[in-house]
XYZ file of C-alpha atoms in Angstrom:
241
model
C -64.761 62.004 -34.714
C -62.941 65.647 -34.267
C -65.734 66.412 -32.016
C -68.607 66.189 -34.425
C -71.065 63.967 -35.375
C -70.618 62.138 -38.333
C -73.677 60.216 -40.383
C -73.360 57.778 -43.675
C -75.914 56.545 -45.879
C -75.641 55.792 -49.734
C -73.875 58.116 -51.699
C -74.090 60.885 -48.721
C -72.276 62.238 -45.814
C -73.674 64.349 -43.157
C -72.573 66.263 -40.277
C -75.639 66.886 -38.893
C -76.649 70.229 -37.160
C -78.457 69.300 -33.602
C -79.571 72.847 -33.219
C -82.259 72.326 -35.876
C -85.474 71.012 -35.098
C -86.098 67.379 -35.431
C -88.071 67.606 -38.548
C -85.903 70.181 -40.189
C -84.101 68.198 -42.959
C -80.269 68.052 -42.840
C -78.234 68.808 -45.902
C -75.331 66.358 -46.711
C -71.806 67.890 -46.943
C -70.576 65.546 -49.890
C -72.837 63.617 -52.188
C -70.857 61.216 -54.442
C -71.140 61.647 -58.040
C -71.470 57.878 -58.515
C -75.343 57.270 -58.370
C -74.052 53.572 -57.258
C -71.916 54.442 -54.488
C -72.475 53.293 -51.063
C -70.364 54.444 -48.158
C -69.658 51.635 -45.784
C -67.421 53.095 -42.887
C -65.592 55.583 -41.400
C -62.660 56.335 -38.961
C -61.024 59.582 -37.373
C -57.439 59.942 -38.738
C -54.880 62.794 -37.162
C -55.867 65.435 -39.728
C -59.066 64.229 -41.492
C -61.897 61.952 -41.450
C -61.896 58.926 -43.466
C -64.943 57.144 -45.305
C -64.719 54.016 -47.013
C -67.292 52.663 -49.918
C -67.648 51.210 -53.341
C -70.420 50.552 -55.828
C -69.739 47.013 -56.034
C -66.854 47.035 -57.937
C -64.654 49.865 -57.526
C -63.393 51.089 -53.974
C -61.798 53.866 -52.756
C -61.199 55.411 -49.242
C -61.895 59.677 -49.068
C -60.869 62.349 -46.958
C -62.448 64.935 -45.227
C -59.938 67.529 -43.826
C -60.497 70.954 -42.017
C -59.721 74.234 -43.264
C -57.885 76.153 -40.394
C -59.317 79.488 -41.348
C -61.963 81.074 -38.614
C -62.675 79.789 -34.865
C -64.633 76.743 -36.042
C -62.817 74.917 -39.088
C -65.071 74.675 -42.447
C -65.552 71.435 -43.724
C -63.713 70.452 -47.101
C -64.991 68.321 -49.665
C -64.256 64.976 -49.868
C -61.017 63.645 -51.706
C -59.861 60.116 -52.637
C -56.774 59.374 -50.465
C -56.591 55.526 -51.783
C -57.979 53.348 -54.704
C -58.364 49.447 -53.965
C -58.037 47.157 -56.590
C -60.974 46.506 -58.680
C -63.263 43.955 -57.220
C -61.934 44.660 -53.389
C -64.089 46.530 -51.338
C -63.958 48.671 -48.276
C -66.156 47.434 -45.552
C -64.201 48.591 -42.380
C -61.345 50.942 -41.360
C -59.885 51.664 -38.364
C -56.823 54.258 -37.194
C -54.336 53.222 -34.386
C -51.410 55.710 -33.125
C -52.825 58.159 -35.021
C -50.056 56.376 -37.841
C -51.597 53.235 -39.466
C -55.209 52.568 -40.926
C -56.326 49.180 -40.850
C -58.665 48.515 -44.144
C -60.960 45.777 -44.011
C -62.277 44.588 -47.338
C -64.140 41.221 -48.899
C -60.591 39.619 -49.491
C -58.679 40.702 -46.068
C -57.221 42.903 -44.488
C -54.386 45.505 -45.403
C -52.549 48.016 -43.276
C -52.248 51.217 -44.603
C -49.776 54.289 -43.744
C -51.166 57.980 -42.891
C -49.452 60.391 -44.826
C -48.645 64.202 -43.307
C -51.229 65.168 -46.222
C -53.864 62.818 -45.113
C -53.500 60.698 -48.206
C -52.837 57.019 -47.356
C -50.428 54.635 -48.621
C -51.507 50.942 -48.353
C -49.426 47.709 -48.461
C -50.298 44.227 -49.569
C -53.339 42.103 -48.415
C -51.822 40.736 -44.868
C -54.561 38.837 -43.665
C -56.243 36.637 -45.935
C -58.633 34.109 -43.814
C -59.793 30.793 -45.865
C -62.985 31.384 -48.081
C -62.963 34.858 -46.596
C -66.266 36.953 -47.695
C -66.360 40.068 -45.834
C -64.709 42.259 -43.088
C -68.048 42.686 -40.914
C -66.055 44.355 -37.799
C -62.883 46.281 -36.595
C -61.299 47.949 -33.653
C -57.923 49.437 -32.370
C -56.846 48.459 -29.158
C -53.375 49.889 -28.102
C -51.063 49.227 -30.716
C -53.204 46.421 -32.604
C -56.126 46.166 -34.817
C -58.530 43.821 -34.285
C -60.363 42.625 -37.452
C -63.668 39.989 -37.843
C -64.170 38.519 -40.847
C -67.049 36.041 -42.724
C -66.056 33.021 -44.356
C -67.713 30.615 -46.621
C -66.843 27.973 -43.338
C -69.297 30.481 -41.547
C -66.894 30.757 -38.394
C -67.030 33.411 -36.258
C -63.495 34.610 -35.852
C -61.247 38.084 -35.897
C -57.452 38.324 -36.583
C -55.120 40.734 -34.120
C -52.721 42.916 -36.309
C -49.719 44.425 -34.513
C -48.880 47.910 -36.362
C -45.890 48.444 -33.462
C -43.925 45.964 -35.340
C -43.215 46.524 -39.107
C -41.182 43.428 -40.546
C -41.103 44.952 -44.252
C -42.993 47.797 -46.104
C -46.545 47.003 -45.401
C -45.893 43.742 -43.340
C -46.862 43.453 -40.110
C -47.165 40.362 -37.555
C -50.869 38.801 -37.097
C -52.259 36.339 -35.215
C -55.740 34.495 -34.944
C -57.325 36.166 -31.808
C -61.140 35.275 -31.833
C -63.021 32.260 -32.371
C -66.521 31.908 -30.813
C -66.877 28.328 -31.942
C -70.618 28.974 -33.655
C -71.799 29.299 -37.185
C -72.253 33.066 -37.758
C -70.199 36.115 -37.479
C -68.904 38.810 -35.431
C -70.699 41.952 -36.105
C -69.207 44.638 -34.039
C -65.866 44.924 -31.933
C -64.960 47.388 -28.983
C -61.831 47.238 -26.591
C -63.409 47.229 -23.155
C -59.701 47.862 -22.079
C -56.231 47.317 -22.972
C -56.482 43.661 -22.129
C -59.845 42.892 -23.236
C -62.669 42.888 -25.983
C -66.383 42.881 -26.405
C -68.328 41.848 -29.593
C -71.435 41.306 -30.626
C -72.527 38.109 -33.147
C -75.144 37.063 -35.652
C -76.729 34.998 -32.809
C -77.868 38.010 -31.159
C -75.872 37.869 -28.334
C -72.716 39.846 -26.596
C -69.567 38.436 -25.823
C -66.949 39.401 -23.056
C -63.343 38.263 -23.419
C -62.820 36.541 -20.075
C -58.674 37.542 -18.465
C -58.982 33.620 -16.618
C -60.237 31.130 -19.126
C -58.504 29.968 -21.757
C -59.066 27.544 -24.662
C -57.923 24.072 -24.368
C -55.038 24.042 -27.022
C -53.228 26.501 -29.832
C -50.775 26.353 -32.207
C -47.919 28.374 -33.716
C -47.541 28.669 -37.442
C -44.097 29.700 -38.650
C -42.010 29.365 -42.181
C -39.346 26.954 -42.687
C -36.171 27.917 -40.336
C -32.959 25.850 -41.237
C -30.040 28.413 -40.260
C -28.415 27.893 -43.334
C -27.974 24.006 -42.698
C -29.662 21.198 -44.349
C -30.856 19.383 -41.566
C -34.268 19.303 -40.465
C -35.017 21.634 -37.508
C -37.698 21.071 -34.695
C -38.696 23.192 -31.936
C -38.369 21.897 -28.130
C -38.612 25.175 -26.051
C -40.639 28.186 -26.336
C -40.651 31.206 -24.278
C -43.738 33.752 -24.348
C -42.809 37.301 -22.941
């Protein structure tokens, strides 16, 4: 991100100097003051690098911004841009369109808006899979963010969130997108193209989304639609664009 190599480990952030000899120690650019802090993820924003982490109870997203002085901008310290509710732990981040940031936690998924000052304003929990334990992977694909979760039912599944349509503040449409059909979890996700995803899973295999093979069935779950009338309504025809 930002034409630099980034490394996270424990409570430290590094931007390694590749010109140093292999045996030379690399100094971190930032060390979190909380001894129990653990950085878990990172994502590149339009004007900053974002790093998520937690201490097992408190969790936040921090930004490393760039100073414009000099030929090569110097790095600033990490500043807190968003704080999650106690007990909700940031585990995955992904930025889409330079405007939105997906936040995957042990309780589900939130969509955040990146403000001009690099701060983040996030919405409510949007995706809350049944029995969610952790967000295990996340990637962006066009205007979409795809987030994978581990659940108590050990279903290897992922959801797709559409950042291009905001229904109300912090609320975006989403749908179940991937179910690998085995006990385990998706461990990494990548957009192989604008129409195809690839992922790895806890069974040690790599999966590639087919463009020609489809699942046998699916369903559409909606709210109750009454059109201000008392009679029950049913759908008879659906048009998919």
